[in-house]
PDB file of C-alpha atoms in Angstrom:
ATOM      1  CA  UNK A   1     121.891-140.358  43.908  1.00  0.00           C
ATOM      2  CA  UNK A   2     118.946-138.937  41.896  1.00  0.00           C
ATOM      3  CA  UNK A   3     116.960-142.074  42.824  1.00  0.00           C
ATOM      4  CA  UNK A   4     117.683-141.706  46.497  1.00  0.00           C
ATOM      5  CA  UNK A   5     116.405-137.734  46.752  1.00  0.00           C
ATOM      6  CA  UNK A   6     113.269-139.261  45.133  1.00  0.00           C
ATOM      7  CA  UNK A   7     112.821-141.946  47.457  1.00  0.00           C
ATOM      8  CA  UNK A   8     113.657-139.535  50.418  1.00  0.00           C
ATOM      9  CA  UNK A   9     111.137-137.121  48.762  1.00  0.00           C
ATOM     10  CA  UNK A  10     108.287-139.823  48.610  1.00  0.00           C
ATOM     11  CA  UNK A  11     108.860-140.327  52.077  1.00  0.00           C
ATOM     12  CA  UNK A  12     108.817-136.922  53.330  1.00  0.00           C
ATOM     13  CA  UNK A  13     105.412-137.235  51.196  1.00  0.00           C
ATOM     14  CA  UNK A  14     104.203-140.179  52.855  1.00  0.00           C
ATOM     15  CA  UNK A  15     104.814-139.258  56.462  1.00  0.00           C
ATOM     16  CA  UNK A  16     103.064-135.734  56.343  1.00  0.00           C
ATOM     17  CA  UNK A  17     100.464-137.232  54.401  1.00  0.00           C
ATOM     18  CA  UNK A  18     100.066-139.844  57.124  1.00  0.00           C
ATOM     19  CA  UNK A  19     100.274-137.054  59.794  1.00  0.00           C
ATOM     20  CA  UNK A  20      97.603-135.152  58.439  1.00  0.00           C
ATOM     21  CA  UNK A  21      95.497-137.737  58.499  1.00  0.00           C
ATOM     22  CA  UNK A  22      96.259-138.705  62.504  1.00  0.00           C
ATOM     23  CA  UNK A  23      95.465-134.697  62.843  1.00  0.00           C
ATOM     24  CA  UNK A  24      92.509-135.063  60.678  1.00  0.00           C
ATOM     25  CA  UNK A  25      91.306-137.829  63.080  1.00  0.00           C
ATOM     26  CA  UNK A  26      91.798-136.364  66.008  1.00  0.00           C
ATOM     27  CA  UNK A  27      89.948-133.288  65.174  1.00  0.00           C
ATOM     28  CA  UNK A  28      86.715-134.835  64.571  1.00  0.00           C
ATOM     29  CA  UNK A  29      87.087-137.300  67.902  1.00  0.00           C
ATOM     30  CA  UNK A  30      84.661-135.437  70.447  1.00  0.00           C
ATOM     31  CA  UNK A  31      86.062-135.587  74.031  1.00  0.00           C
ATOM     32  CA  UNK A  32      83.542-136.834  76.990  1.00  0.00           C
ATOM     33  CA  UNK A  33      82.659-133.905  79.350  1.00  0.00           C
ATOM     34  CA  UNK A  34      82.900-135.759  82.348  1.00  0.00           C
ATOM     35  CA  UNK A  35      79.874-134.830  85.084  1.00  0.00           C
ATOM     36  CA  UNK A  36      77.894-132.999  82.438  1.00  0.00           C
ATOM     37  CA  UNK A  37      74.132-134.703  82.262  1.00  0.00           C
ATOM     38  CA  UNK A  38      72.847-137.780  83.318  1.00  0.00           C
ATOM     39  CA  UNK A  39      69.630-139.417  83.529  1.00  0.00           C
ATOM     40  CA  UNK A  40      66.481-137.963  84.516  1.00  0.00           C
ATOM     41  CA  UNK A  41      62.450-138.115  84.279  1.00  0.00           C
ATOM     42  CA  UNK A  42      60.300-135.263  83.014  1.00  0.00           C
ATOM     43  CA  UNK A  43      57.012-134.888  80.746  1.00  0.00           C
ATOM     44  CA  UNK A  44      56.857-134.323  77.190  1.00  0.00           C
ATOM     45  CA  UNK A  45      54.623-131.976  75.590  1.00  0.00           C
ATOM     46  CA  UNK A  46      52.270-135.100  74.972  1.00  0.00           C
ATOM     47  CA  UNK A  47      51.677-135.142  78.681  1.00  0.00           C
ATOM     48  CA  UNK A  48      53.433-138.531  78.531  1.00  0.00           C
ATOM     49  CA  UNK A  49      56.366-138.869  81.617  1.00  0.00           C
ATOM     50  CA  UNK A  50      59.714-139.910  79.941  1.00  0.00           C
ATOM     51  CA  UNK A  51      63.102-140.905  81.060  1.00  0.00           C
ATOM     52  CA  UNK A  52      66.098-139.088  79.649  1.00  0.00           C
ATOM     53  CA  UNK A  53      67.618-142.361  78.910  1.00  0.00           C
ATOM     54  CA  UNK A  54      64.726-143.660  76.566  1.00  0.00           C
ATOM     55  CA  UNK A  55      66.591-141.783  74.319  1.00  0.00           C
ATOM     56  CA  UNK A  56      69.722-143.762  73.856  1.00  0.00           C
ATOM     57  CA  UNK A  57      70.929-145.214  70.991  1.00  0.00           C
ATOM     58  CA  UNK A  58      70.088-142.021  69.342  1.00  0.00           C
ATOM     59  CA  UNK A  59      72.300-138.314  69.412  1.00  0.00           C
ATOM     60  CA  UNK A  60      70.879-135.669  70.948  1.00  0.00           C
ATOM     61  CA  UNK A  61      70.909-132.025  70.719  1.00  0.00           C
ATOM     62  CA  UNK A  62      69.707-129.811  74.123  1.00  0.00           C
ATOM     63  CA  UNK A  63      68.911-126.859  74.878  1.00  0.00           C
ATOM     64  CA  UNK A  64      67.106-124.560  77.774  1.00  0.00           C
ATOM     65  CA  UNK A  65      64.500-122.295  77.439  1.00  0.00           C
ATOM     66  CA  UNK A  66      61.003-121.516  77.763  1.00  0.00           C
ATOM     67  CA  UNK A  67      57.829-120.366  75.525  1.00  0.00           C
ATOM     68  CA  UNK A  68      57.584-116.894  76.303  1.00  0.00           C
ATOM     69  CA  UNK A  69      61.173-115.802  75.797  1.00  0.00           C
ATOM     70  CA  UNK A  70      61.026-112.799  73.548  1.00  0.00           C
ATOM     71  CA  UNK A  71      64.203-113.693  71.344  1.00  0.00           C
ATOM     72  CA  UNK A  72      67.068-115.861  72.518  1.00  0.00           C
ATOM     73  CA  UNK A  73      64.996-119.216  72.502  1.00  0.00           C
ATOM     74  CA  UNK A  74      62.979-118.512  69.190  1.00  0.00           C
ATOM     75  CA  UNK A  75      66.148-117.459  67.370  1.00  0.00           C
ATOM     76  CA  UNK A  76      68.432-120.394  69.150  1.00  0.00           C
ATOM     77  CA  UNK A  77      65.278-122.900  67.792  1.00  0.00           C
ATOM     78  CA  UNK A  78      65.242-121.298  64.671  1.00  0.00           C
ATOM     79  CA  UNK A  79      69.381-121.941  64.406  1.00  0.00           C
ATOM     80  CA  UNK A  80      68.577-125.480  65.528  1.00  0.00           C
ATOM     81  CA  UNK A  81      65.522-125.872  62.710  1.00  0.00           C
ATOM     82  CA  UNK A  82      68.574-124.876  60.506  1.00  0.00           C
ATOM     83  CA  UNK A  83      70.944-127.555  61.440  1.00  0.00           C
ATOM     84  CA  UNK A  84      68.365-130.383  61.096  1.00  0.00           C
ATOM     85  CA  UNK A  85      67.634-129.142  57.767  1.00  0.00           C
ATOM     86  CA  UNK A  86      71.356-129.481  56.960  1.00  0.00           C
ATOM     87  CA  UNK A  87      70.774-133.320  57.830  1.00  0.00           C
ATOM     88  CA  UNK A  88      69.779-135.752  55.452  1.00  0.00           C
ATOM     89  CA  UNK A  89      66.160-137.203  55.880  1.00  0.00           C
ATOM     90  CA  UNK A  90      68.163-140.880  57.192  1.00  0.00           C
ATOM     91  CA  UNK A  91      70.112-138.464  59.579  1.00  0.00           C
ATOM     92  CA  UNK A  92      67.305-136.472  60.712  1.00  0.00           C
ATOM     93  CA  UNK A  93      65.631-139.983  62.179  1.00  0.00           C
ATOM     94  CA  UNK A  94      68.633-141.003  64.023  1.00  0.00           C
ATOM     95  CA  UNK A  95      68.656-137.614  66.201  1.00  0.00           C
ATOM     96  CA  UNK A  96      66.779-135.990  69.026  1.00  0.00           C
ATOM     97  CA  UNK A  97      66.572-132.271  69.309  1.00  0.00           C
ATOM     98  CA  UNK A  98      65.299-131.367  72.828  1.00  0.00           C
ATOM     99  CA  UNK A  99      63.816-128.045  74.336  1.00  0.00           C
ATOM    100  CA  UNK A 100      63.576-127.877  77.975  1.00  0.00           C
ATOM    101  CA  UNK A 101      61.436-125.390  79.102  1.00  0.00           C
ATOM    102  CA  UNK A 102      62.723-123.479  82.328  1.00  0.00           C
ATOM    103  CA  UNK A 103      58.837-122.087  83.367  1.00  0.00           C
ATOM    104  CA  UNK A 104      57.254-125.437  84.034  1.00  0.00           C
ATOM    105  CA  UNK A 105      54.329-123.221  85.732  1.00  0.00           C
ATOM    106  CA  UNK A 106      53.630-121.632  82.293  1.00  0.00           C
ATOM    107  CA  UNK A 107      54.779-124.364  79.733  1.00  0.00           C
ATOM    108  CA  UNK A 108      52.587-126.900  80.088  1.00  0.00           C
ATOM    109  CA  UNK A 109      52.654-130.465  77.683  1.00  0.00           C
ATOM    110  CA  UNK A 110      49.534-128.208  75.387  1.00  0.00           C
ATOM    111  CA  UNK A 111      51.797-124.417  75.528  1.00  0.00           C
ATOM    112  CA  UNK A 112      54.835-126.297  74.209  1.00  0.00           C
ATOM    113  CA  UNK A 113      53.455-128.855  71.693  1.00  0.00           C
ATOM    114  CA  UNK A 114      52.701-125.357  69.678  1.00  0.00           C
ATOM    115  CA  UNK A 115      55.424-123.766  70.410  1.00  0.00           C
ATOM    116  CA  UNK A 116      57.823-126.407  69.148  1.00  0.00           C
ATOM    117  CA  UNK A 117      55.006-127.036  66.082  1.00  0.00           C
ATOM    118  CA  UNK A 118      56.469-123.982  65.384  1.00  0.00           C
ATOM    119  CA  UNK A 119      59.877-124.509  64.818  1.00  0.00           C
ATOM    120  CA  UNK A 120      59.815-128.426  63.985  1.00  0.00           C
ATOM    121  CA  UNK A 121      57.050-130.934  64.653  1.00  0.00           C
ATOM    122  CA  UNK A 122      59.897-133.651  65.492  1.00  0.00           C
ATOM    123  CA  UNK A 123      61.375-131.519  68.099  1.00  0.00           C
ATOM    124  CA  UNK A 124      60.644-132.401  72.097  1.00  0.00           C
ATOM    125  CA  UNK A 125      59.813-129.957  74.369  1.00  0.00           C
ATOM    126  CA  UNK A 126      59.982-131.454  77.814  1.00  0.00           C
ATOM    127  CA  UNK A 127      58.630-129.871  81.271  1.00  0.00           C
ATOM    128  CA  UNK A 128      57.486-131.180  84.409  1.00  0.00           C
ATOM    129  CA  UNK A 129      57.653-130.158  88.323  1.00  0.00           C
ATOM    130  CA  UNK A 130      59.608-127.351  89.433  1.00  0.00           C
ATOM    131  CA  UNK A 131      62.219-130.152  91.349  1.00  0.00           C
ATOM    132  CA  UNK A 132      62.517-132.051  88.304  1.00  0.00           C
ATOM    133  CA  UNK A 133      62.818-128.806  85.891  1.00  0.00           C
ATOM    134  CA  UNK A 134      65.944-128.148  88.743  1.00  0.00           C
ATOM    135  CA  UNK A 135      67.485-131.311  88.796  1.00  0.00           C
ATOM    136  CA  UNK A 136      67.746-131.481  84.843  1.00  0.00           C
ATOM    137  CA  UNK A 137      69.295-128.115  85.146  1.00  0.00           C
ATOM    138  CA  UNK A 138      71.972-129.053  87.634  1.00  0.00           C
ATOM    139  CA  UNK A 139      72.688-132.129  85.760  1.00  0.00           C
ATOM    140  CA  UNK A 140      74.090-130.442  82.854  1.00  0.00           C
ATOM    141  CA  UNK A 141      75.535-127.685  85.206  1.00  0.00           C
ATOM    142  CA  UNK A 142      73.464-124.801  83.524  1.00  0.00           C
ATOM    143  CA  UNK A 143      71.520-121.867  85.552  1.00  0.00           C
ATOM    144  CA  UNK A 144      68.345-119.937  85.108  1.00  0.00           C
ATOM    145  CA  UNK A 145      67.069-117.320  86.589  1.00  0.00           C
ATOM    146  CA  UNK A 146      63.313-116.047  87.396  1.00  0.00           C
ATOM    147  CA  UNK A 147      63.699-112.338  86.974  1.00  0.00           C
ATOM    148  CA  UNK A 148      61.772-109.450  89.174  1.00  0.00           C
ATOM    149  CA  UNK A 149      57.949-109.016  89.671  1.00  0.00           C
ATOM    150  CA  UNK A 150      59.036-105.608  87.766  1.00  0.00           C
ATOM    151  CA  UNK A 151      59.783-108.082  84.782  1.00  0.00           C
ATOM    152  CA  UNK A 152      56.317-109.080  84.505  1.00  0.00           C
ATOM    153  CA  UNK A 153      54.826-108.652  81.237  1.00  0.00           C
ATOM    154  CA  UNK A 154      51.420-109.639  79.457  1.00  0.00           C
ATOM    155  CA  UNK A 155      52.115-113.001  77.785  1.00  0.00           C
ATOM    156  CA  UNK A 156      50.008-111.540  74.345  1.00  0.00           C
ATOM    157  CA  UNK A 157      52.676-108.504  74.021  1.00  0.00           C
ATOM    158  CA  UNK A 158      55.830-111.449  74.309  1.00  0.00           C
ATOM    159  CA  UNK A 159      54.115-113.853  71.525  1.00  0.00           C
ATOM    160  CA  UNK A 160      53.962-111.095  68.952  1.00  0.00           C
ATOM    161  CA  UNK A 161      57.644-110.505  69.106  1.00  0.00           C
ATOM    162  CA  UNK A 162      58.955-114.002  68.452  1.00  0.00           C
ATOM    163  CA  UNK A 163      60.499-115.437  65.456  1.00  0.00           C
ATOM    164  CA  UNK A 164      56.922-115.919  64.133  1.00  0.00           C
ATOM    165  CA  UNK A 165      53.715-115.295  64.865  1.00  0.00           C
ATOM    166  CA  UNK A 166      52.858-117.965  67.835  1.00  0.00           C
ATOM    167  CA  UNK A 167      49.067-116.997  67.542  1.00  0.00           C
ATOM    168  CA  UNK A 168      46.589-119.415  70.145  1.00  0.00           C
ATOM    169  CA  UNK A 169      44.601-118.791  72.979  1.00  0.00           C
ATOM    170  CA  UNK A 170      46.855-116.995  74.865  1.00  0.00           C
ATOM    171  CA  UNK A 171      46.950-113.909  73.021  1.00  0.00           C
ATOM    172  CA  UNK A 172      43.488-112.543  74.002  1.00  0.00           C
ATOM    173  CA  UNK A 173      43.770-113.185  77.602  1.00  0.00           C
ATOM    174  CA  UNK A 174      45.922-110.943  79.739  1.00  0.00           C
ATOM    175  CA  UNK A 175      47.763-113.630  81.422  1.00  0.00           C
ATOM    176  CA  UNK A 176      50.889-112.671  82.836  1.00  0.00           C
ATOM    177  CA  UNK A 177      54.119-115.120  82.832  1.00  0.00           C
ATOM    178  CA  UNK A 178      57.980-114.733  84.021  1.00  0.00           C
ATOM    179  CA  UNK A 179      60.541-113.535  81.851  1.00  0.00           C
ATOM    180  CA  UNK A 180      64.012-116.085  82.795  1.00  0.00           C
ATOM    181  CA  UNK A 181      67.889-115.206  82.171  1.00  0.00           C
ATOM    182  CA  UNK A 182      69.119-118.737  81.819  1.00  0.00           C
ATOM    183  CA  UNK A 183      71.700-120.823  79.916  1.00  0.00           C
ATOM    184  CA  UNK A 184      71.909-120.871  76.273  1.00  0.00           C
ATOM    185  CA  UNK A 185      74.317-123.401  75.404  1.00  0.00           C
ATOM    186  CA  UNK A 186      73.626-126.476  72.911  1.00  0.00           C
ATOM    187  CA  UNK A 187      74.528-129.676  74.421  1.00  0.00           C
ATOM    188  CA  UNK A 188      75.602-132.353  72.081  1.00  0.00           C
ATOM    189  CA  UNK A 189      75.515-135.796  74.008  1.00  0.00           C
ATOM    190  CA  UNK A 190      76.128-139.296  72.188  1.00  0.00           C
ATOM    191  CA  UNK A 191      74.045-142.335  71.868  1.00  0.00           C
ATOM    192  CA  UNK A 192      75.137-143.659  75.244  1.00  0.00           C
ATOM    193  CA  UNK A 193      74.063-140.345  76.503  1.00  0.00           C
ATOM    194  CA  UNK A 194      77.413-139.128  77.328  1.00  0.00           C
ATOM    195  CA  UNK A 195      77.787-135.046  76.808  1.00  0.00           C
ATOM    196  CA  UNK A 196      80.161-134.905  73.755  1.00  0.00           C
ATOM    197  CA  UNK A 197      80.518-131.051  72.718  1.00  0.00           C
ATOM    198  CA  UNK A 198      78.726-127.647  73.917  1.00  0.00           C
ATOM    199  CA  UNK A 199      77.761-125.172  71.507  1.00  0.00           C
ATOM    200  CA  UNK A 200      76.537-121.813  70.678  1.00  0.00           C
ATOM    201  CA  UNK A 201      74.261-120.379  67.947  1.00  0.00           C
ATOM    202  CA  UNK A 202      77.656-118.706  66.570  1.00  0.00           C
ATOM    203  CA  UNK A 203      78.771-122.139  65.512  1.00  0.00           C
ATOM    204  CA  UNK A 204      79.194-122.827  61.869  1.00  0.00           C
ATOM    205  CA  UNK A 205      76.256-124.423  60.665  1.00  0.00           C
ATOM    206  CA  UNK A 206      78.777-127.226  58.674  1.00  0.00           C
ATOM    207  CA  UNK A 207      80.996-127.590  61.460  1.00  0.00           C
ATOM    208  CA  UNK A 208      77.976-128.260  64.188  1.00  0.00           C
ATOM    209  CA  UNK A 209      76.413-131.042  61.225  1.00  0.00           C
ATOM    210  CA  UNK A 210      79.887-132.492  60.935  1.00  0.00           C
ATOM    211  CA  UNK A 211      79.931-133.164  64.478  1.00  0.00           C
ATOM    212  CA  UNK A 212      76.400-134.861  64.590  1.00  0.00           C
ATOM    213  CA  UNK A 213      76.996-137.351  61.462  1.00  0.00           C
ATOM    214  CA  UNK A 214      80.053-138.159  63.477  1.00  0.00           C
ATOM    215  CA  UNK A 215      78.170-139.459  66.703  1.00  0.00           C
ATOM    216  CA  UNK A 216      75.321-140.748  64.587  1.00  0.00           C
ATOM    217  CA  UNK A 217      78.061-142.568  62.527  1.00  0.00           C
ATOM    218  CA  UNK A 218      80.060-143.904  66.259  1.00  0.00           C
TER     219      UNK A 218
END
């Protein structure tokens, strides 16, 4: 009798033990998000045109934005900086992090090559025409908004407010630029460029570079 409870007891063992792992598993599987991106051309901030899906075989992380947003974008870059830092150096090749700007008139290949130097050299800051900058945006069903005339400030006065000190040019002239509303979500998409999770800066920092090493390791 005594020998049966034990065996019934190492079964009982076995099967929740088994469970947890199937619930385990299924936790870390990212679902598809069906509709969400796609391929499309644009230009990087080397002035060289790209295709989106040049960047296959590789995770990626993207985001919206543009150069002279006050806070949102330099503190969402500055949460992304974070979570590539949490990768290992091996890890850190085998992902793209990607800043789209949403002010192609103002973020040209030069403003955003030092604006993402500031953040992370490896990061790519893409622009291009305003019907490309609109199609990208559709594509991953964001939305951005150009605010009033009312909301146009000197571009000197935004730069000094950033996450850090974006000195260039720009700050002695009294050029004027748009401020945006726009989407702020992270898009996570796979190597076959398939749109696996969306995120926010509130994510854990583990939990977001859990779900990278497990598309980098698919």
């Amino acid at each position: 009798m005594a020998e049966f409870i034990m065996l019934k007891n190492l079964a009982v063992l076995l099967l929740i033990s088994f469970l947890g792992m199937q619930t385990a598993h299924a936790e870390e599987e990212l679902p598809i998000y069906s509709g969400v991106g796609g391929n499309f051309s644009a230009v990087n901030q080397d002035g060289k045109t790209i295709e989106f899906n040049d960047f296959k075989g590789q995770p990626i992380l993207l985001t919206f934005g543009y150069t002279n947003c006050a806070d949102i974008c330099p503190f969402t870059l500055g949460y992304l900086s974070r979570i590539y830092a949490g990768l290992t150096k091996d890890e850190q090749k085998k992902i793209n992090v990607v800043f789209v700007t949403v002010d192609p008139e103002y973020d040209t290949p030069e403003h955003l090559k030092k604006f993402m130097a500031h953040f992370n050299s490896e990061f790519i800051g893409l622009s291009g025409t305003k019907p490309q900058i609109d199609n990208i945006v559709s594509l991953f069903q964001a939305k951005y908004k150009k605010l009033s005339a009312e909301n146009m400030v000197p571009t000197k006065n935004i730069r000094q407010v950033t996450q850090k000190t974006l000195t260039d040019e720009s700050n002695t002239q009294e050029d004027k630029s748009s401020l945006y509303s726009h989407t702020v979500t992270i898009y996570l998409i796979d190597k076959s460029g398939f749109t696996r999770s969306i995120e926010y800066t509130g994510t854990p920092q583990e939990e977001f570079v859990g779900k990278i090493r497990g598309l980098i390791n698919e």
